[in-house]
CSV table of C-alpha atoms and ligand atoms in Angstrom, one decimal:
chain,number,residue,atom,x,y,z
A,181,UNK,CA,-0.1,0.0,0.0
A,182,UNK,CA,1.4,3.5,-0.8
A,183,UNK,CA,0.6,6.5,0.6
A,184,UNK,CA,-2.1,7.4,-1.8
A,185,UNK,CA,-3.9,4.2,-1.7
A,186,UNK,CA,-3.9,4.4,2.2
A,187,UNK,CA,-5.6,7.5,2.2
A,188,UNK,CA,-8.1,6.4,-0.5
A,189,UNK,CA,-8.8,3.2,1.4
A,190,UNK,CA,-9.1,4.5,4.9
A,191,UNK,CA,-10.0,8.2,4.6
A,192,UNK,CA,-12.3,8.9,2.5
A,193,UNK,CA,-15.1,9.6,5.3
A,194,UNK,CA,-18.8,9.8,4.9
A,195,UNK,CA,-20.5,13.3,4.5
A,196,UNK,CA,-23.0,14.5,7.1
A,197,UNK,CA,-24.1,17.6,5.7
A,198,UNK,CA,-23.6,19.8,2.6
A,199,UNK,CA,-21.6,22.4,4.4
A,200,UNK,CA,-18.2,20.7,3.1
A,201,UNK,CA,-17.9,22.0,-0.4
A,202,UNK,CA,-14.4,20.1,-0.9
A,203,UNK,CA,-13.1,17.3,1.5
A,204,UNK,CA,-10.2,14.7,1.4
A,205,UNK,CA,-8.5,14.6,-1.8
A,206,UNK,CA,-7.5,18.2,-3.1
A,207,UNK,CA,-4.9,20.5,-1.6
A,208,UNK,CA,-7.0,21.8,1.1
A,209,UNK,CA,-10.6,21.8,2.3
A,210,UNK,CA,-13.4,24.0,1.8
A,211,UNK,CA,-16.2,24.5,4.3
A,212,UNK,CA,-19.2,26.8,4.9
A,213,UNK,CA,-19.8,28.2,8.2
A,214,UNK,CA,-23.5,29.0,8.6
A,215,UNK,CA,-24.8,32.8,9.1
A,216,UNK,CA,-24.8,33.7,12.8
A,217,UNK,CA,-22.4,31.1,13.9
A,218,UNK,CA,-18.5,31.4,14.5
A,219,UNK,CA,-15.9,29.0,13.7
A,220,UNK,CA,-14.4,27.3,16.9
A,221,UNK,CA,-11.1,25.3,16.3
A,222,UNK,CA,-8.7,23.4,18.4
A,223,UNK,CA,-5.6,20.8,18.0
A,224,UNK,CA,-4.5,18.1,20.2
A,225,UNK,CA,-1.6,15.5,19.4
A,226,UNK,CA,-1.5,12.5,21.3
A,227,UNK,CA,2.0,10.5,21.5
A,228,UNK,CA,2.6,6.7,22.1
A,229,UNK,CA,4.0,6.5,25.6
A,230,UNK,CA,2.8,9.8,26.7
A,231,UNK,CA,-0.7,9.9,26.2
A,232,UNK,CA,-1.3,6.4,25.8
A,233,UNK,CA,0.4,3.2,26.9
A,234,UNK,CA,3.0,1.7,24.4
A,235,UNK,CA,1.5,-1.0,22.2
A,236,UNK,CA,-2.0,0.2,22.8
A,237,UNK,CA,-4.9,-1.1,20.4
A,238,UNK,CA,-4.9,1.0,17.2
A,239,UNK,CA,-8.8,1.2,18.0
A,240,UNK,CA,-8.2,2.9,21.3
A,241,UNK,CA,-5.7,5.5,19.8
A,242,UNK,CA,-8.1,6.6,17.3
A,243,UNK,CA,-11.0,6.9,19.5
A,244,UNK,CA,-8.7,9.0,21.9
A,245,UNK,CA,-7.3,11.3,19.3
A,246,UNK,CA,-10.6,12.2,18.3
A,247,UNK,CA,-12.6,12.1,21.7
A,248,UNK,CA,-10.0,14.6,23.4
A,249,UNK,CA,-10.8,17.0,20.6
A,250,UNK,CA,-14.6,16.7,20.6
A,251,UNK,CA,-14.0,17.4,24.3
A,252,UNK,CA,-12.4,20.7,23.5
A,253,UNK,CA,-15.4,21.4,21.3
A,254,UNK,CA,-17.8,20.5,24.5
A,255,UNK,CA,-16.0,22.8,26.7
A,256,UNK,CA,-16.5,25.8,24.2
A,257,UNK,CA,-20.6,25.0,23.7
A,258,UNK,CA,-19.7,24.4,20.2
A,259,UNK,CA,-21.1,22.0,17.8
A,260,UNK,CA,-18.4,19.8,16.3
A,261,UNK,CA,-18.2,19.7,12.4
A,262,UNK,CA,-15.1,18.9,10.8
A,263,UNK,CA,-11.6,17.6,11.5
A,264,UNK,CA,-8.2,16.9,9.7
A,265,UNK,CA,-6.0,14.2,10.7
A,266,UNK,CA,-2.2,14.0,10.7
A,267,UNK,CA,-0.9,10.5,11.1
A,268,UNK,CA,2.8,9.7,11.9
A,269,UNK,CA,3.0,6.0,11.7
A,270,UNK,CA,6.2,3.8,11.6
A,271,UNK,CA,4.9,1.4,9.1
A,272,UNK,CA,1.7,0.5,7.1
A,273,UNK,CA,0.4,-2.6,9.0
A,274,UNK,CA,-3.1,-3.1,7.4
A,275,UNK,CA,-4.4,-4.8,10.4
A,276,UNK,CA,-3.5,-1.8,12.5
A,277,UNK,CA,-5.0,0.9,10.2
A,278,UNK,CA,-8.2,-1.1,9.9
A,279,UNK,CA,-8.4,-0.9,13.4
A,280,UNK,CA,-7.7,2.7,13.6
A,281,UNK,CA,-9.9,3.8,10.7
A,282,UNK,CA,-13.0,1.8,11.8
A,283,UNK,CA,-12.9,3.2,15.4
A,284,UNK,CA,-12.2,6.7,14.2
A,285,UNK,CA,-14.9,6.5,11.7
A,286,UNK,CA,-17.2,5.2,14.1
A,287,UNK,CA,-16.7,8.0,16.7
A,288,UNK,CA,-16.9,10.4,13.8
A,289,UNK,CA,-20.2,9.1,12.8
A,290,UNK,CA,-21.5,9.0,16.3
A,291,UNK,CA,-21.0,12.9,16.5
A,292,UNK,CA,-21.4,13.7,12.8
A,293,UNK,CA,-18.0,15.2,12.6
A,294,UNK,CA,-16.6,14.8,8.9
A,295,UNK,CA,-12.7,13.9,8.3
A,296,UNK,CA,-12.0,16.6,5.6
A,297,UNK,CA,-8.3,16.4,5.2
A,298,UNK,CA,-4.8,15.4,6.9
A,299,UNK,CA,-1.4,14.6,6.4
A,300,UNK,CA,0.2,11.1,6.5
A,301,UNK,CA,3.9,10.7,7.2
A,302,UNK,CA,6.4,7.8,8.4
A,303,UNK,CA,8.0,8.4,11.7
A,304,UNK,CA,7.4,7.5,15.7
A,305,UNK,CA,3.7,7.1,16.1
A,306,UNK,CA,1.8,10.3,17.0
A,307,UNK,CA,-1.4,11.4,16.0
A,308,UNK,CA,-2.7,15.0,15.6
A,309,UNK,CA,-6.2,15.8,15.2
A,310,UNK,CA,-7.4,19.5,14.7
A,311,UNK,CA,-10.9,19.8,15.2
A,312,UNK,CA,-13.3,22.5,13.7
A,313,UNK,CA,-17.0,23.3,15.2
A,314,UNK,CA,-19.4,26.2,15.2
A,315,UNK,CA,-21.2,28.1,17.8
A,316,UNK,CA,-23.9,30.8,17.9
A,317,UNK,CA,-22.4,34.2,17.5
A,318,UNK,CA,-21.3,35.5,21.2
A,319,UNK,CA,-22.6,32.2,22.6
A,320,UNK,CA,-19.3,30.5,23.1
A,321,UNK,CA,-18.2,29.3,26.7
A,322,UNK,CA,-14.8,30.5,28.0
A,323,UNK,CA,-12.6,29.8,31.3
A,324,UNK,CA,-12.7,33.4,32.0
A,325,UNK,CA,-16.0,34.3,33.1
A,326,UNK,CA,-16.3,32.8,36.6
A,327,UNK,CA,-17.7,35.3,39.2
A,328,UNK,CA,-17.5,35.3,43.0
A,329,UNK,CA,-20.4,33.2,44.7
A,330,UNK,CA,-20.6,31.2,41.3
A,331,UNK,CA,-21.3,27.4,42.1
A,332,UNK,CA,-18.7,25.1,40.9
A,333,UNK,CA,-19.7,22.2,39.2
A,334,UNK,CA,-18.3,19.0,37.6
A,335,UNK,CA,-19.7,16.4,35.2
A,336,UNK,CA,-19.2,12.7,35.6
A,337,UNK,CA,-17.0,10.8,38.0
A,338,UNK,CA,-13.4,12.4,37.9
A,339,UNK,CA,-10.7,10.1,38.8
A,340,UNK,CA,-12.2,7.0,37.2
A,341,UNK,CA,-10.0,7.3,34.0
A,342,UNK,CA,-6.8,8.0,36.1
A,343,UNK,CA,-7.9,4.8,38.3
A,344,UNK,CA,-8.3,3.0,35.1
A,345,UNK,CA,-5.1,3.9,33.5
A,346,UNK,CA,-3.5,2.9,36.7
A,347,UNK,CA,-4.7,-0.6,36.5
A,348,UNK,CA,-3.9,-0.7,32.6
A,349,UNK,CA,-0.1,-0.2,33.6
A,350,UNK,CA,-0.1,-2.4,36.5
A,351,UNK,CA,2.1,-5.1,35.1
A,352,UNK,CA,0.8,-7.7,37.7
A,353,UNK,CA,-2.6,-7.8,36.4
A,354,UNK,CA,-2.5,-8.5,32.6
A,355,UNK,CA,-5.9,-10.2,33.1
A,356,UNK,CA,-8.3,-7.6,34.0
A,357,UNK,CA,-11.0,-9.9,34.7
A,358,UNK,CA,-12.9,-8.0,37.4
A,359,UNK,CA,-16.1,-6.2,36.2
A,360,UNK,CA,-14.7,-3.1,38.4
A,361,UNK,CA,-11.4,-3.1,36.7
A,362,UNK,CA,-12.7,-3.5,33.2
A,363,UNK,CA,-15.1,-0.6,33.7
A,364,UNK,CA,-12.5,1.7,35.3
A,365,UNK,CA,-10.2,0.8,32.3
A,366,UNK,CA,-13.1,1.6,29.8
A,367,UNK,CA,-13.5,5.1,31.4
A,368,UNK,CA,-9.8,5.8,30.5
A,369,UNK,CA,-10.1,4.2,27.1
A,370,UNK,CA,-13.3,5.6,25.9
A,371,UNK,CA,-14.1,9.1,27.5
A,372,UNK,CA,-17.3,10.3,26.5
A,373,UNK,CA,-17.2,14.0,25.0
A,374,UNK,CA,-19.7,16.1,26.8
A,375,UNK,CA,-21.0,17.7,23.7
A,376,UNK,CA,-24.7,17.8,24.7
A,377,UNK,CA,-23.9,19.1,28.2
A,378,UNK,CA,-21.6,22.0,26.4
A,379,UNK,CA,-24.5,22.8,24.4
A,380,UNK,CA,-26.8,23.2,27.2
A,381,UNK,CA,-24.2,25.1,29.3
A,382,UNK,CA,-24.2,28.0,26.9
A,383,UNK,CA,-27.4,29.7,28.6
A,384,UNK,CA,-26.2,29.2,32.1
A,385,UNK,CA,-22.5,28.7,32.6
A,386,UNK,CA,-20.2,31.8,33.3
A,387,UNK,CA,-17.2,29.7,32.7
A,388,UNK,CA,-16.4,26.3,31.5
A,389,UNK,CA,-13.5,24.0,30.6
A,390,UNK,CA,-12.9,20.5,30.0
A,391,UNK,CA,-10.4,18.6,32.4
A,392,UNK,CA,-7.5,16.7,31.2
A,393,UNK,CA,-4.8,17.3,33.5
A,394,UNK,CA,-6.5,16.7,37.0
A,395,UNK,CA,-9.4,18.5,38.8
A,396,UNK,CA,-7.4,20.6,41.0
A,397,UNK,CA,-4.7,21.9,38.6
A,398,UNK,CA,-7.5,22.6,35.8
A,399,UNK,CA,-9.8,24.4,38.5
A,400,UNK,CA,-6.7,26.7,39.2
A,401,UNK,CA,-6.3,27.4,35.4
A,402,UNK,CA,-10.3,28.3,35.5
A,403,UNK,CA,-9.7,30.8,38.4
A,404,UNK,CA,-6.4,32.1,37.1
A,405,UNK,CA,-8.3,32.9,33.6
A,406,UNK,CA,-11.1,34.2,35.7
A,407,UNK,CA,-9.1,36.1,37.9
A,408,UNK,CA,-10.8,34.7,41.1
A,409,UNK,CA,-10.2,32.1,43.8
A,410,UNK,CA,-12.2,28.8,44.7
A,411,UNK,CA,-13.4,27.0,47.8
A,412,UNK,CA,-13.4,23.2,46.9
A,413,UNK,CA,-15.4,21.0,49.5
A,414,UNK,CA,-13.7,17.7,49.5
A,415,UNK,CA,-16.6,16.0,51.0
A,416,UNK,CA,-18.7,17.0,48.2
A,417,UNK,CA,-16.4,15.3,45.6
A,418,UNK,CA,-18.3,13.0,43.4
A,419,UNK,CA,-17.9,9.4,45.0
A,420,UNK,CA,-17.1,6.6,42.7
A,421,UNK,CA,-18.1,3.1,43.7
A,422,UNK,CA,-15.7,1.7,41.0
A,423,UNK,CA,-12.9,3.5,42.4
A,424,UNK,CA,-14.0,2.6,46.1
A,425,UNK,CA,-13.8,-1.0,45.1
A,426,UNK,CA,-10.4,-1.0,43.7
A,427,UNK,CA,-8.3,1.8,45.5
A,428,UNK,CA,-8.3,2.8,49.5
A,429,UNK,CA,-10.3,6.2,50.3
A,430,UNK,CA,-6.9,8.2,50.4
A,431,UNK,CA,-5.9,6.9,46.7
A,432,UNK,CA,-9.4,7.6,45.6
A,433,UNK,CA,-9.3,11.2,46.8
A,434,UNK,CA,-5.9,11.7,45.2
A,435,UNK,CA,-7.3,10.0,41.8
A,436,UNK,CA,-10.2,12.5,42.0
A,437,UNK,CA,-8.2,15.5,42.6
A,438,UNK,CA,-4.9,14.9,40.5
A,439,UNK,CA,-5.8,12.1,38.4
A,440,UNK,CA,-6.1,13.6,34.8
A,441,UNK,CA,-7.4,12.3,31.5
A,442,UNK,CA,-11.2,12.7,32.7
A,443,UNK,CA,-12.4,14.8,29.9
A,444,UNK,CA,-15.4,15.9,32.2
A,445,UNK,CA,-16.5,19.6,32.2
A,446,UNK,CA,-15.6,21.6,35.2
A,447,UNK,CA,-17.9,24.9,35.1
A,448,UNK,CA,-19.5,27.5,37.1
A,449,UNK,CA,-23.0,28.7,37.2
A,450,UNK,CA,-24.6,31.7,39.3
A,451,UNK,CA,-26.6,30.0,42.1
A,452,UNK,CA,-29.8,31.4,40.7
A,453,UNK,CA,-29.4,28.9,37.8
A,454,UNK,CA,-29.2,25.8,40.0
A,455,UNK,CA,-32.9,24.6,39.1
A,456,UNK,CA,-32.2,25.0,35.3
A,457,UNK,CA,-28.9,22.8,35.9
A,458,UNK,CA,-30.8,20.1,37.5
A,459,UNK,CA,-33.3,20.0,34.6
A,460,UNK,CA,-30.4,19.9,32.0
A,461,UNK,CA,-28.6,17.3,33.9
A,462,UNK,CA,-31.9,15.2,34.3
A,463,UNK,CA,-32.6,15.7,30.5
A,464,UNK,CA,-29.5,14.7,29.1
A,465,UNK,CA,-28.7,12.0,31.7
A,466,UNK,CA,-25.4,13.5,32.8
A,467,UNK,CA,-24.4,13.5,36.5
A,468,UNK,CA,-23.4,17.1,37.5
A,469,UNK,CA,-22.0,17.7,41.2
A,470,UNK,CA,-21.5,20.9,43.2
A,471,UNK,CA,-18.3,20.7,44.6
A,472,UNK,CA,-17.6,24.3,45.9
A,473,UNK,CA,-17.8,28.0,45.1
A,474,UNK,CA,-15.9,30.8,43.5
A,475,UNK,CA,-14.2,33.5,45.6
A,476,UNK,CA,-13.1,36.8,45.3
A,477,UNK,CA,-9.5,35.7,46.1
A,478,UNK,CA,-6.8,34.3,44.1
A,479,UNK,CA,-6.2,31.0,45.7
A,480,UNK,CA,-8.0,27.5,45.5
A,481,UNK,CA,-8.8,26.5,49.0
A,482,UNK,CA,-9.6,23.0,49.9
A,483,UNK,CA,-12.0,22.3,52.8
A,484,UNK,CA,-12.8,19.2,54.6
A,485,UNK,CA,-16.1,20.3,56.7
A,486,UNK,CA,-15.0,23.6,58.0
A,487,UNK,CA,-11.5,23.4,58.0
A,488,UNK,CA,-9.0,24.3,55.2
A,489,UNK,CA,-6.7,21.5,54.4
A,490,UNK,CA,-3.6,21.4,52.3
A,491,UNK,CA,-3.7,19.3,49.4
A,492,UNK,CA,-0.7,18.5,47.0
A,493,UNK,CA,-1.4,19.6,43.5
A,494,UNK,CA,0.3,17.1,41.2
A,495,UNK,CA,-1.7,17.4,38.1
A,496,UNK,CA,-0.1,16.7,34.8
A,497,UNK,CA,2.3,19.1,32.9
A,498,UNK,CA,4.6,17.7,30.2
A,499,UNK,CA,7.6,19.7,31.5
A,500,UNK,CA,7.3,19.3,35.0
B,862,LIG,P1,-0.4,17.5,-0.3
B,862,LIG,O1,0.9,16.9,-0.8
B,862,LIG,O2,-0.8,18.5,-0.9
B,862,LIG,O3,-0.1,17.9,1.4
B,862,LIG,P2,-1.2,14.9,0.4
B,862,LIG,O4,-0.8,14.1,-0.8
B,862,LIG,O5,-0.4,14.9,1.7
B,862,LIG,O6,-1.5,16.3,-0.2
B,862,LIG,O7,-2.8,14.6,0.7
B,862,LIG,C1,-3.6,14.2,-0.4
B,862,LIG,C2,-5.0,14.2,0.1
B,862,LIG,O8,-5.4,13.6,1.1
B,862,LIG,C3,-5.2,15.8,0.7
B,862,LIG,O9,-6.4,16.4,0.4
B,862,LIG,C4,-5.0,15.5,2.1
B,862,LIG,O10,-6.1,16.4,2.9
B,862,LIG,C5,-5.5,14.1,2.2
B,862,LIG,N1,-5.0,13.2,3.5
B,862,LIG,C6,-3.7,13.1,3.6
B,862,LIG,N2,-3.6,12.2,4.8
B,862,LIG,C7,-4.7,12.0,5.3
B,862,LIG,C8,-5.3,11.6,6.5
B,862,LIG,N3,-4.1,10.8,7.2
B,862,LIG,N4,-6.4,11.9,6.9
B,862,LIG,C9,-7.4,12.3,6.1
B,862,LIG,N5,-6.9,12.9,4.9
B,862,LIG,C10,-5.7,12.8,4.5
B,863,LIG,MG1,-0.9,19.8,-2.0
């Protein structure tokens, strides 16, 4: 298979709407942004041994490459529309390519995002996806709009993905046969982009972001961007029975606060919007948990009951 045949075989994707005027095959793609909308774009690269364990299945790598980008669209309140794929692979292995393309196309079709171009080169395995979406004029979400007294909310069960990764990396358990183990590993391998939640949050959230590096470190980023502080109630963090089954309570709290790889949304709302959030959460079936409040300060304080406690922030930083 040469490069041209590879692209033709694996990356001629389905068309989901007529806004793609020119897709894969030309020198560049041409798309239409509907009137009243703005283009939202983001890129994320994933590298073997850094973002996913060495020798991960091609299907898992493809899912992750697109899912983390969809998650960025969710955090912006955008509708994901198109993406490009830069694929750096050491060899053309057809079994690997099949697994990769099948998984990529399945997730793309689930969210109706169309592959419109890319680049294919030989080298150490790494995959870069650039995603493009659209959002109603002046209604995108940002990290910078949080205000004192806002409620801090998190979707899903942060920490589970990191727990799953830990199990996956555990050399002793090559057979992950317990149900709990499998579910946690699934949380790491198949994070669900919170697109529907992001769309709904446009009407109520003051600030939003998706969490990839750890709840504590990501909350600090949101606070920094918004020029405010936060008081986090450790007792209110969403409890995971899966984590509790596999890790001791202290490890569970560490995974929740510093785990990373969650791809859940972290956002703030004015307390007056609480009822609306409850309706949204019920309507779309995504658990949302209040975990604290935004303060006028510039620190993120962690509280256990009425007492402030010090928690190490060991969130992910590539260069630390
Ligand atoms: P160029 O030489 O102009 O960079 P290429 O030969 O690299 O073009 O690519 C030819 C066409 O195939 C382009 O439309 C490009 O967007 C598309 N393409 C290349 N690699 C991929 C890929 N991995 N996924 C999707 N489209 C791709
Ligand atoms: Mg060209």
